Coordinates of C-alpha atoms and ligand atoms in Angstrom, one line a residue:
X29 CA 80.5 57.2 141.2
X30 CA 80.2 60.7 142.5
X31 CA 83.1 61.7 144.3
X32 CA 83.5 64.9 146.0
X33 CA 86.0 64.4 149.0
X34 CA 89.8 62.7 149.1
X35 CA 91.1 60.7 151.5
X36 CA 94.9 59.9 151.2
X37 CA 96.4 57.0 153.5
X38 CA 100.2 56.9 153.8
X39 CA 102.2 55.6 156.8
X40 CA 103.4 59.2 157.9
X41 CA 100.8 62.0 158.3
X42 CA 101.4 64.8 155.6
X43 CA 102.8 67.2 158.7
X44 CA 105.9 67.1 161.4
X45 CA 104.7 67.7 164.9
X46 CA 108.0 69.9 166.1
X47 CA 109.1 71.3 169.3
X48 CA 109.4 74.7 168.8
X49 CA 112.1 77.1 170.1
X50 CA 110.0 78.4 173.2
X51 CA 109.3 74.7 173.9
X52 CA 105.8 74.9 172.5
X53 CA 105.0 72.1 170.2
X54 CA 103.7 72.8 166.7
X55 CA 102.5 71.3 163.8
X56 CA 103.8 72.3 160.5
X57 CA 102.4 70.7 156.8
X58 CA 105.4 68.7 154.8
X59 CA 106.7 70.0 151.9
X60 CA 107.2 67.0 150.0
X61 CA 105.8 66.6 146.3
X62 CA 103.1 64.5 147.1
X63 CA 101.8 67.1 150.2
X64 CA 102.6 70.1 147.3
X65 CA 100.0 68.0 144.6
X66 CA 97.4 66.8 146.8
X67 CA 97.4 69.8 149.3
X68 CA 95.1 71.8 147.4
X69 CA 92.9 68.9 146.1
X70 CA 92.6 68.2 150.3
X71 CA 92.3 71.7 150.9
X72 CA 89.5 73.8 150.3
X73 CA 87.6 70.6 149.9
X74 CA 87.3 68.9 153.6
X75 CA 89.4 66.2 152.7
X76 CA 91.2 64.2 155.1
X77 CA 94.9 62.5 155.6
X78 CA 95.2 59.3 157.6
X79 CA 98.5 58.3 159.3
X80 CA 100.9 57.2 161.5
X81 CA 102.1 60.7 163.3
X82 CA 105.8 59.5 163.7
X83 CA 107.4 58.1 166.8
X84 CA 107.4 59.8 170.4
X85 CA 104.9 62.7 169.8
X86 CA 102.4 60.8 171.3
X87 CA 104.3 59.8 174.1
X88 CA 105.2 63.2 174.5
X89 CA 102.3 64.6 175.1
X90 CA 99.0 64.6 176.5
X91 CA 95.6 63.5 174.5
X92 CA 94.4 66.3 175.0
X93 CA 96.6 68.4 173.8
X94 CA 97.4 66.5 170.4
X95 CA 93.9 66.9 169.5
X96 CA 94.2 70.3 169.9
X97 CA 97.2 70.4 168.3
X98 CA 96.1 68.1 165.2
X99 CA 92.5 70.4 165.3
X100 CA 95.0 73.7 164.9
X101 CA 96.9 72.3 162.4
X102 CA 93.7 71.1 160.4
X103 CA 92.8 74.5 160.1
X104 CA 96.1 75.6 159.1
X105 CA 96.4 73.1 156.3
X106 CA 92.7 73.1 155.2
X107 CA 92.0 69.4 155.8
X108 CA 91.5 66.7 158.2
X109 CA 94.4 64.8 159.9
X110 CA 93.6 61.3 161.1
X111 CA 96.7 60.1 163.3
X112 CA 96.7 56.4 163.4
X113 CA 98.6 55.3 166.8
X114 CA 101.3 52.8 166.9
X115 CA 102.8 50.9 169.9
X116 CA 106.3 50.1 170.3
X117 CA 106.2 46.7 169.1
X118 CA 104.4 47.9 166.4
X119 CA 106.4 50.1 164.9
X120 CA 109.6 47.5 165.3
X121 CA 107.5 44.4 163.5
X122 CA 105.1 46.4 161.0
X123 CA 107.4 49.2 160.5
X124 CA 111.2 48.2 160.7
X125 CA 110.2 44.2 160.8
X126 CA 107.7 43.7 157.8
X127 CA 107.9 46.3 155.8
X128 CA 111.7 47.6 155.7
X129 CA 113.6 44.3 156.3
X130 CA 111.3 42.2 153.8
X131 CA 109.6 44.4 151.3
X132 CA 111.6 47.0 150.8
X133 CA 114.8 45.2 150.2
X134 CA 112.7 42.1 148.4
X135 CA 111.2 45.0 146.3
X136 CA 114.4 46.6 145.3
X137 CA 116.0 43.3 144.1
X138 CA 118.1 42.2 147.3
X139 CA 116.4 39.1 148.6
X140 CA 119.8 37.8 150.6
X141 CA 118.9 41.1 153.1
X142 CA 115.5 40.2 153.8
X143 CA 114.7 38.8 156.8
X144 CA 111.8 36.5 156.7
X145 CA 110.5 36.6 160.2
X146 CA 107.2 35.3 160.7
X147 CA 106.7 37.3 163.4
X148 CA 106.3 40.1 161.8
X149 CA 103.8 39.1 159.5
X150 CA 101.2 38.8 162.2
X151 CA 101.4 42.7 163.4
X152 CA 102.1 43.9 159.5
X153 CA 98.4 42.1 158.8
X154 CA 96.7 43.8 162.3
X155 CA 98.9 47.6 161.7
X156 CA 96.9 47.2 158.0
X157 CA 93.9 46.4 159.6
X158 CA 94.2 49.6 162.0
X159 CA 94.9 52.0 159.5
X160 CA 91.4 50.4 157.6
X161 CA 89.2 50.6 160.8
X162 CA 90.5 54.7 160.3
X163 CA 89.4 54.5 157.2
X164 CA 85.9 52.9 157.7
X165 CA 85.6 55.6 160.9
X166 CA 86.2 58.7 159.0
X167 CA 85.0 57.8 155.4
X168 CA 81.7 57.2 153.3
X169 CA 81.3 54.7 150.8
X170 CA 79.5 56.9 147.9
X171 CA 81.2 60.7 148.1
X172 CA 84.9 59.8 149.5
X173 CA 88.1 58.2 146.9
X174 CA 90.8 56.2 149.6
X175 CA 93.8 56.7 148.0
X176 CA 96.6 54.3 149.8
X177 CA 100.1 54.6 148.8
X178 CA 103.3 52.7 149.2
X179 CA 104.7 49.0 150.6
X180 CA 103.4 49.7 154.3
X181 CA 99.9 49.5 153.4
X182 CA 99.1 46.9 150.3
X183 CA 96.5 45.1 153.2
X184 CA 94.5 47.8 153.6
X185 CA 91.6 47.4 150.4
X186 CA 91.6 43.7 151.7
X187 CA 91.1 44.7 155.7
X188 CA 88.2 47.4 154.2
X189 CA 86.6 44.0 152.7
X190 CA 87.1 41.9 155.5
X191 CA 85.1 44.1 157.8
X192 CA 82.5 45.0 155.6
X193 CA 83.3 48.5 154.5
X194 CA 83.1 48.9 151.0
X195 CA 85.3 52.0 149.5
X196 CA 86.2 53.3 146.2
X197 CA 90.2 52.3 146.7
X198 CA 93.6 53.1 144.9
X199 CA 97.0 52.2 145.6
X200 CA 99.9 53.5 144.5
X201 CA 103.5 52.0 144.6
X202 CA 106.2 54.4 145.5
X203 CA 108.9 51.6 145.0
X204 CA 109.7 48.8 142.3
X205 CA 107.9 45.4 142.2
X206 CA 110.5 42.8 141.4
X207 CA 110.7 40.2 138.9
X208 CA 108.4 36.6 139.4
X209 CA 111.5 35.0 140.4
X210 CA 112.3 37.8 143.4
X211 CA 108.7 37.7 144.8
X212 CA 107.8 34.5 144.9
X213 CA 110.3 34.3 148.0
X214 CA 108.1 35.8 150.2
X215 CA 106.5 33.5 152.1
X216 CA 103.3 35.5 151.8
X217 CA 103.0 35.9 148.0
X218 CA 99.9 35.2 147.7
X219 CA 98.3 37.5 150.6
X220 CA 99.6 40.1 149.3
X221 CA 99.2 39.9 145.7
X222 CA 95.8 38.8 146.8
X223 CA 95.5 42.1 149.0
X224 CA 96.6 44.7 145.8
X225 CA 94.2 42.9 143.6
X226 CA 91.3 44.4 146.2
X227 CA 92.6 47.8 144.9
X228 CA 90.5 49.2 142.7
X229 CA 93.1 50.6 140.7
X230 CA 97.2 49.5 141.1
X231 CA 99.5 52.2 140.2
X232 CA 103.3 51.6 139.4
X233 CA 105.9 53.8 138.4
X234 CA 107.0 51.9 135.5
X235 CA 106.0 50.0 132.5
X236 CA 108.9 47.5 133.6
X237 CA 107.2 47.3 137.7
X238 CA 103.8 46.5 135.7
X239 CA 105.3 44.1 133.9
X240 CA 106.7 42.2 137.0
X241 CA 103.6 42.9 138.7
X242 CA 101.3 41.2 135.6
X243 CA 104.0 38.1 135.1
X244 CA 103.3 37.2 139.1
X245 CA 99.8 37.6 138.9
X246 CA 99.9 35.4 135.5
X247 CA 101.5 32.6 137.4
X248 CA 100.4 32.7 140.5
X249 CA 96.8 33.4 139.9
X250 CA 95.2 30.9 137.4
X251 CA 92.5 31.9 135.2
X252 CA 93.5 36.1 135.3
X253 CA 92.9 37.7 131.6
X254 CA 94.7 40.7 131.0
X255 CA 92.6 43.1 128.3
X256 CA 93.9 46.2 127.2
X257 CA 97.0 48.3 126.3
X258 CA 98.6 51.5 127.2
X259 CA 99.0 53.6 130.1
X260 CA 96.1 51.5 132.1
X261 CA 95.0 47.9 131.3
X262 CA 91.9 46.0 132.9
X263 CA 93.2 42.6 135.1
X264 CA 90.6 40.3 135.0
X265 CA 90.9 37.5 137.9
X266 CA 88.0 35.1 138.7
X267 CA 87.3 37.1 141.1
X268 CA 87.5 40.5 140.2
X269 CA 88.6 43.4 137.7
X270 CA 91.2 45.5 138.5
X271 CA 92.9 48.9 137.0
X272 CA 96.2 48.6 136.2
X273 CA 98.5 51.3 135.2
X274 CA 102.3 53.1 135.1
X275 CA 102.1 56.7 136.6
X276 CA 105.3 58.0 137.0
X277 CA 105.7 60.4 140.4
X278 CA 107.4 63.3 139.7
X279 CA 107.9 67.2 141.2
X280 CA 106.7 70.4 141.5
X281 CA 109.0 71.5 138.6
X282 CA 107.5 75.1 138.5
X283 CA 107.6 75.6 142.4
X284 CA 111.9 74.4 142.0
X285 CA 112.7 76.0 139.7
X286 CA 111.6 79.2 140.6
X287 CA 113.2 78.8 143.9
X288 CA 116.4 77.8 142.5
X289 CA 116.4 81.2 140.5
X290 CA 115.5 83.2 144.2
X291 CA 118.6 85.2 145.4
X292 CA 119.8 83.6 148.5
X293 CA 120.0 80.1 146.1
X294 CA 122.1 82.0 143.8
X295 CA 124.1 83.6 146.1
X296 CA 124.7 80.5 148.3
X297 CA 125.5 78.4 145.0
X298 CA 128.0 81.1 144.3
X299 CA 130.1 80.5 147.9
X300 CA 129.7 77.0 147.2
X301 CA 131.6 77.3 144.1
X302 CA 134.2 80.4 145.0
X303 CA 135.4 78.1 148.0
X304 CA 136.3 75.4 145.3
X305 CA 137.6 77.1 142.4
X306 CA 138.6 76.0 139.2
X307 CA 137.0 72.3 139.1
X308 CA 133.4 70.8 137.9
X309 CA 131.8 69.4 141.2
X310 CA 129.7 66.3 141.4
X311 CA 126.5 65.9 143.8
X312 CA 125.6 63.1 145.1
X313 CA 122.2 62.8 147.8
X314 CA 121.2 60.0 149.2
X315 CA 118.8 58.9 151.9
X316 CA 120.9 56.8 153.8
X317 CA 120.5 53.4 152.4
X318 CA 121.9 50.3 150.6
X319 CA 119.8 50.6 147.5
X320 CA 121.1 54.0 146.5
X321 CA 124.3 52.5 145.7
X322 CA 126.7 54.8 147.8
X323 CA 130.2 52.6 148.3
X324 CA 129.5 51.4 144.5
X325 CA 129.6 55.0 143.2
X326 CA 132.6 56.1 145.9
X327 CA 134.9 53.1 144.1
X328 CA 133.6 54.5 140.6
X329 CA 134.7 58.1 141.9
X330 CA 138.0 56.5 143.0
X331 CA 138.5 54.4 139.8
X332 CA 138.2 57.7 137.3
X333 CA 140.4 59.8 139.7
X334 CA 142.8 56.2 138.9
X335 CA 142.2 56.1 135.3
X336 CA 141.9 59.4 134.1
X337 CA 145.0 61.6 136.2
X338 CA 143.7 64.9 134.5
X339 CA 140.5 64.9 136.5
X340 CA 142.8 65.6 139.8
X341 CA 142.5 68.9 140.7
X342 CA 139.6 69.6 138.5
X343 CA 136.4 67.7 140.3
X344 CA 135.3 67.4 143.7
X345 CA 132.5 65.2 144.7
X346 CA 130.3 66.3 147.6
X347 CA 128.7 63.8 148.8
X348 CA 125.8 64.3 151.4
X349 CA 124.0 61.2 152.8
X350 CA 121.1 62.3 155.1
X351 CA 120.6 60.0 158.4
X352 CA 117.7 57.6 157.7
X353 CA 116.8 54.7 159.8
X354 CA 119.0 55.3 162.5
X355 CA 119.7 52.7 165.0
X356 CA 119.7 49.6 162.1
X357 CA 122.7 47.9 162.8
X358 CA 122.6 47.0 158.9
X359 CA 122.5 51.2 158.3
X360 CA 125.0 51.8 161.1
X361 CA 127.3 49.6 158.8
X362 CA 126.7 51.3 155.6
X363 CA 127.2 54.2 157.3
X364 CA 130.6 52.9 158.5
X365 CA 131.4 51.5 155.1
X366 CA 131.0 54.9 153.2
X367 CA 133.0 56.9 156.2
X368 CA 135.9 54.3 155.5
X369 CA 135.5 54.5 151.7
X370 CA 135.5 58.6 151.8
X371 CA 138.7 58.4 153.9
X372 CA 140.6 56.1 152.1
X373 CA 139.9 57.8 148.7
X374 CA 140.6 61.2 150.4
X375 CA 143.9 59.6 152.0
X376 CA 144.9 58.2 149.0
X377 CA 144.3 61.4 146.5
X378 CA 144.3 64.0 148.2
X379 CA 147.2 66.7 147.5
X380 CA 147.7 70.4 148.7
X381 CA 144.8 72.3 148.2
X382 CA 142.5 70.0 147.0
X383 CA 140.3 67.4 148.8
X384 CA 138.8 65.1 146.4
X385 CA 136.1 64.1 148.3
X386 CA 133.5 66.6 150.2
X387 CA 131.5 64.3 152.5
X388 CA 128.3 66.0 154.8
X389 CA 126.4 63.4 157.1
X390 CA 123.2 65.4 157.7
X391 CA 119.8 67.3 155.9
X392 CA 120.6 69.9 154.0
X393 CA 117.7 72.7 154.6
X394 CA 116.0 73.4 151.3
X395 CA 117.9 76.3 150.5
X396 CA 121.3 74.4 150.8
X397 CA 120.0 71.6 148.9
X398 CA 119.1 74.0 146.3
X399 CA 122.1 75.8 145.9
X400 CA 124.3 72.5 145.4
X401 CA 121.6 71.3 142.9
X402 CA 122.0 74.7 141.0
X403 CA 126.1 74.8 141.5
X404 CA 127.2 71.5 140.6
X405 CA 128.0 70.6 137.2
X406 CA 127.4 67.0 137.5
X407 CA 124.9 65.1 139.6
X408 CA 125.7 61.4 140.0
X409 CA 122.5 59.8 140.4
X410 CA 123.3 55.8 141.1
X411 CA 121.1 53.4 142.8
X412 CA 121.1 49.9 142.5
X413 CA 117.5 50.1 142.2
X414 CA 114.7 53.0 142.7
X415 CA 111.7 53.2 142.2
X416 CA 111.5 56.3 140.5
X417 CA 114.7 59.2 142.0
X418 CA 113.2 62.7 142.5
X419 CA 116.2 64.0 143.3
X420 CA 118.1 62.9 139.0
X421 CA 114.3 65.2 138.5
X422 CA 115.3 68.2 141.5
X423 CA 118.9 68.3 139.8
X424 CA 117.3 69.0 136.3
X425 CA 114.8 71.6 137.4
X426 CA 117.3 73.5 139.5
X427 CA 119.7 73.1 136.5
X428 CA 118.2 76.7 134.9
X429 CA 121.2 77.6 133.1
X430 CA 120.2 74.3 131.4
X431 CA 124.2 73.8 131.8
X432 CA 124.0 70.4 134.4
X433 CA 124.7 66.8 133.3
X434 CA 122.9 63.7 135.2
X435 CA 124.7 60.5 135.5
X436 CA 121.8 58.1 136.1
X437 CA 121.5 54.6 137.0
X438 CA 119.3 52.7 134.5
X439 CA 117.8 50.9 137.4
X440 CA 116.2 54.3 138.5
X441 CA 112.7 54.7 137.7
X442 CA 113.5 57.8 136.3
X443 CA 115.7 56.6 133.8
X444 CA 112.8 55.5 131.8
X445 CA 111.8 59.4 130.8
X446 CA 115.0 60.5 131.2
X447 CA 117.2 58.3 128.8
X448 CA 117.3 60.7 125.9
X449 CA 119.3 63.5 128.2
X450 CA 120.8 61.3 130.9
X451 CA 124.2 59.4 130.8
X452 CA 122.5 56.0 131.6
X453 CA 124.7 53.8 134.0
X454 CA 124.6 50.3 135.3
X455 CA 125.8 51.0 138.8
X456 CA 127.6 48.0 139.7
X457 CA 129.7 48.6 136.4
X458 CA 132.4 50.2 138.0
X459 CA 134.5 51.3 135.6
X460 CA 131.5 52.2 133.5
X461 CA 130.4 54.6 135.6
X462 CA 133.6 56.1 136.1
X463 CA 133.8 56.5 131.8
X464 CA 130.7 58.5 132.5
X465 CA 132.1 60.7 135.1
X466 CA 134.8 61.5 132.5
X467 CA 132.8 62.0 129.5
X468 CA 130.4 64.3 131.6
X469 CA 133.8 66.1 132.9
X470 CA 134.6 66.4 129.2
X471 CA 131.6 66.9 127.9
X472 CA 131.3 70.4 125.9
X473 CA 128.8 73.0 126.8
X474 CA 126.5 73.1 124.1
X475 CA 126.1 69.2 124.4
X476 CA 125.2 69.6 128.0
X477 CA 122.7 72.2 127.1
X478 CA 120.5 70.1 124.3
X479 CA 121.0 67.2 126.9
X480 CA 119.2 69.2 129.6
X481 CA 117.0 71.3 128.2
X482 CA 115.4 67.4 126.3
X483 CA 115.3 66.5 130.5
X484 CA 113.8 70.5 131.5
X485 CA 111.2 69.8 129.1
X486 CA 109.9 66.3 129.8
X487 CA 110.0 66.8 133.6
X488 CA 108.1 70.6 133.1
X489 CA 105.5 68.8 130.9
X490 CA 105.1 65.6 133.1
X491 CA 105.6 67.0 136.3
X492 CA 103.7 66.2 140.2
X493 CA 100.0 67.5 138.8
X494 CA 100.3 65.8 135.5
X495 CA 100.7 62.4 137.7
X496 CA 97.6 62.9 139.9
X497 CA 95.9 63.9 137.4
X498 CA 96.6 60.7 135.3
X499 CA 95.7 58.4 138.4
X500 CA 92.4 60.4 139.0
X501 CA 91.3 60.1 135.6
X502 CA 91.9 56.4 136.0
X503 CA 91.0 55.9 139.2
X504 CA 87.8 58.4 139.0
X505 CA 87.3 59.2 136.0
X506 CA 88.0 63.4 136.8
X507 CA 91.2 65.3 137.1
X508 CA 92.2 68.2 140.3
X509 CA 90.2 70.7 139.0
X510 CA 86.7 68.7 139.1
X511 CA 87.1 68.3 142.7
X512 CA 83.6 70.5 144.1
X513 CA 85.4 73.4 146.7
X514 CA 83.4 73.0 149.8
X515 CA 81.8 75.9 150.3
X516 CA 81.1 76.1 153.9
X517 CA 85.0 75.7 154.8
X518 CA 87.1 78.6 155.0
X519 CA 90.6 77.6 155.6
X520 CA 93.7 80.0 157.0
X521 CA 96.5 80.5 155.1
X522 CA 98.4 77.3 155.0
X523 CA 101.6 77.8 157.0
X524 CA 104.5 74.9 155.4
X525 CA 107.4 74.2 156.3
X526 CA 109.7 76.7 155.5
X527 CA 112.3 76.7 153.0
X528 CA 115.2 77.1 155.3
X529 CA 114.2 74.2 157.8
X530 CA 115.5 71.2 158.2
X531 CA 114.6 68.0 156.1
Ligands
GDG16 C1 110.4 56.8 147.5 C2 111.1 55.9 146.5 C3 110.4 57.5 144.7 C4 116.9 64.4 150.1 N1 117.9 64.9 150.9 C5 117.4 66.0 151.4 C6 116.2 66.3 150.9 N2 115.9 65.2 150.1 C7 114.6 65.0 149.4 C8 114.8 65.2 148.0 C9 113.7 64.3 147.4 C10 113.4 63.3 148.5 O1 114.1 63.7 149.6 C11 114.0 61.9 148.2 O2 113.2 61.3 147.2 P1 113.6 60.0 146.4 O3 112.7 59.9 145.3 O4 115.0 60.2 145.9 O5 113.7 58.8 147.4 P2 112.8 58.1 148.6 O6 112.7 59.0 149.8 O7 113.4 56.8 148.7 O8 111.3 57.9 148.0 C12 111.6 56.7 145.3 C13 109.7 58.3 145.8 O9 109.3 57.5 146.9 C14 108.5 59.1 145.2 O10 107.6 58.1 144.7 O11 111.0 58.4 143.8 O12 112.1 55.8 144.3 O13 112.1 55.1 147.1 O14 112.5 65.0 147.2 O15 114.7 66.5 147.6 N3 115.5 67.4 151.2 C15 116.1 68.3 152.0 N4 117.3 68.1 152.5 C16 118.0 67.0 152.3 O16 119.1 66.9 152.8 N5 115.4 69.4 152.3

């Protein structure tokens, strides 16, 4: 296979159509990891992003001028962006209905939230089968690699089939797979373990989500042989072979930690700290939602501030949860939930001159998020499931006076490289975590240093390019740099979001 061109599918488009100060709309490239990695692979080499372009901007706006918009912004980010449109009811059954009320809490181990509506089913199936009709549009079969991540899109290799398109395909899974006795709940086990074994290669984030992953399709497809070892083994069904391998995600560690060492980081991270003298602050930030754990870790906060009085005064915990999914009513509860949790512990701690609790409700920009990374002594890192956690990774390569400590759930994907450095926690252990938030408050300096510098190592050597190019090399046999430039495209400077916007 000779493959010169990239195609990535996700459910957003790699770019935020804004509304500019004047009014004007514009189109700006994300700054995410994954847009960091790829973008230059995409780049120079007339590759092309397929996705959903986010709610309203269509509405907003005429045809016309989104193509022109989207043709502007192609130019500005050196490759081509496919939107795929969703109505309404679309975006309620495929998007909030299928895959965020059934398989992304199914997937992170909390089967009593799913909601098994078989309703949704029906639009998940035809929103998979859009996003494959892009796919067969704007694709060949011989020069171009579809590379489709995450739980919104495992139909897509099987919708490619199903109308005849045939496609080099990968998939990568951005969140856990559960255990055999988790999945085979959903009503649709087989369809969809059916629909990832169309992949030609399956990518997880852990040796523990291949493992789950292997142990369903053991059971629930007869006759599979499973050859091989290591980082990718060969699944043999009696169908079909299929790639299967652990590639865990991570960051630009370079590109962080050079920003965390730019002046206005330092000098923000320094007001930070001068406006709360004299104490060891803990970060914690979350995505708004009930897998990172939140109330869990505000009673562990609460139960060390109980247990061990000679903390008071000497920690805060900042807490910042950025709005996410707004208008659940399950979210709008959490939400609740952590608001009455802040306030209790604050009522019940706080004494003159010290507020035990800092809580922020919003996106940080990236410079704000920086500076707390690189000012806070502790980061409390807790989910009750992830599939990997870039932000226990952000903490450690913002962490440049290698003087940080992570507290970090063992149910993190990230725990699994970051063990040797981290103080592992089980999240729901309340008190245990709140040990850890002492021993990291007493932890001496020179401990904290060999802790993080084992983390500033592993994360610098494994970091976002050293994860594509592991899938490539699996899934293609060739790594970033063996992608041909195209030499007939000439793109503009690429114009990203910048540093100081908002998430
Ligand atoms: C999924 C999986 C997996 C957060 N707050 C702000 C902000 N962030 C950025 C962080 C980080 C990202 O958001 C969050 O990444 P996570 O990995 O923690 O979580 P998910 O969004 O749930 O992502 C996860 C990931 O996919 C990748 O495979 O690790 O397990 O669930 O990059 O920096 N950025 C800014 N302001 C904020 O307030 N600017």
């Amino acid at each position: 296979m000779e493959t010169t061109r990239l195609a990535v599918v996700s459910n957003r488009l790699a770019i935020v159509v804004k509304k500019g100060d004047d009014g004007e709309w514009v189109i700006k490239s994300g700054s995410g990891g994954l847009v960091t990695a790829l973008g230059p692979v995409l780049r120079d080499r007339g590759g092309l992003w397929i996705g959903w372009l986010g709610a309203n901007v269509r509405e907003a706006m005429s045809d016309g001028a989104l193509a022109e918009l989207l043709a502007r912004g192609s130019l500005e980010t050196g490759y081509t962006l496919e939107p795929v449109d969703l109505t309404e009811e679309e975006i309620q059954k495929y998007y909030f209905g299928f895959s965020n009320e059934i398989l992304w809490a199914l997937f992170h181990d909390l089967p009593s939230r799913c909601n098994f509506d078989p309703a949704y089913w029906k639009v998940y199936e035809s929103v998979n089968t859009k996003f494959a009709k892009a796919i067969a549009d704007n694709t060949e079969e011989e020069e171009d690699y579809v590379w489709v991540h995450d739980y919104q899109l495992i139909l897509v290799a099987d919708q490619l089939k199903k109308m005849g398109a045939t496609r080099h395909t990968g998939f990568f899974l951005h969140i856990p797979f559960p255990p055999l006795d988790g999945f085979v709940r959903l009503p649709w086990r087989f369809q969809i373990l059916d629909a990832l074994l169309q992949y030609d290669l399956v990518g997880f984030q852990t040796v523990r989500d291949r493992r789950n992953f292997m142990d369903c399709v053991r059971m629930l497809v007869p006759g599979t042989k499973i050859v091989g070892h290591g980082q990718v083994i060969r699944c043999l069904t009696p169908t079909r072979e299929v790639l299967v391998g652990t590639f865990p995600i991570s960051i630009d560690f370079k590109q962080f930690a050079d920003a965390a060492a730019k002046k206005e980081v330092e000098d923000l991270a320094w007001i930070i700290h001068a406006n709360l003298p004299e104490r060891q602050l803990i970060l914690g930030v979350d995505r708004l939602d009930y897998t990172k754990g939140i109330p869990h870790r505000l009673h562990a906060f609460a139960n060390a501030l109980q247990r061990y009085p000679e903390m008071r005064r000497k920690v805060t915990l900042i807490q910042v949860v950025v709005p996410s999914r707004q208008n659940v009513p399950e979210y709008e509860a959490l939400k609740h939930e952590i608001e009455r949790l802040v306030g209790e512990i604050n009522g019940r701690f706080t004494e003159v001159g010290w507020t035990p609790i800092h809580y922020i409700y919003r996106s940080l920009s990236r410079v704000e998020l920086l500076a707390y990374y690189r000012t806070c002594e502790i980061a409390l890192v807790t989910p009750l499931k992830d599939g990997m956690n870039l932000v226990a990774k952000e903490f450690c390569a913002c962490s440049i006076e290698d003087n940080g400590i992570l507290i970090l759930s063992e149910f993190a994907g990230a725990a699994a490289q970051l063990h040797h450095g981290a103080l592992l926690v089980n999240p729901y252990d309340i008190e245990g975590v709140a040990d850890a938030i002492h021993e990291a408050f007493s932890m001496d300096g020179e401990t904290r240093r060999t802790r993080m510098k084992k983390m500033r190592r592993s994360i610098k050597k494994n970091d976002i390019f050293h994860w594509v190019n592991a899938y490539f090399r699996a899934g293609i046999a060739k790594d970033l740099s063996q992608f041909p430039v195209a030499e007939f495209f000439v793109p503009k400077p690429l114009s990203t979001l910048s540093f100081d916007e908002p998430f």
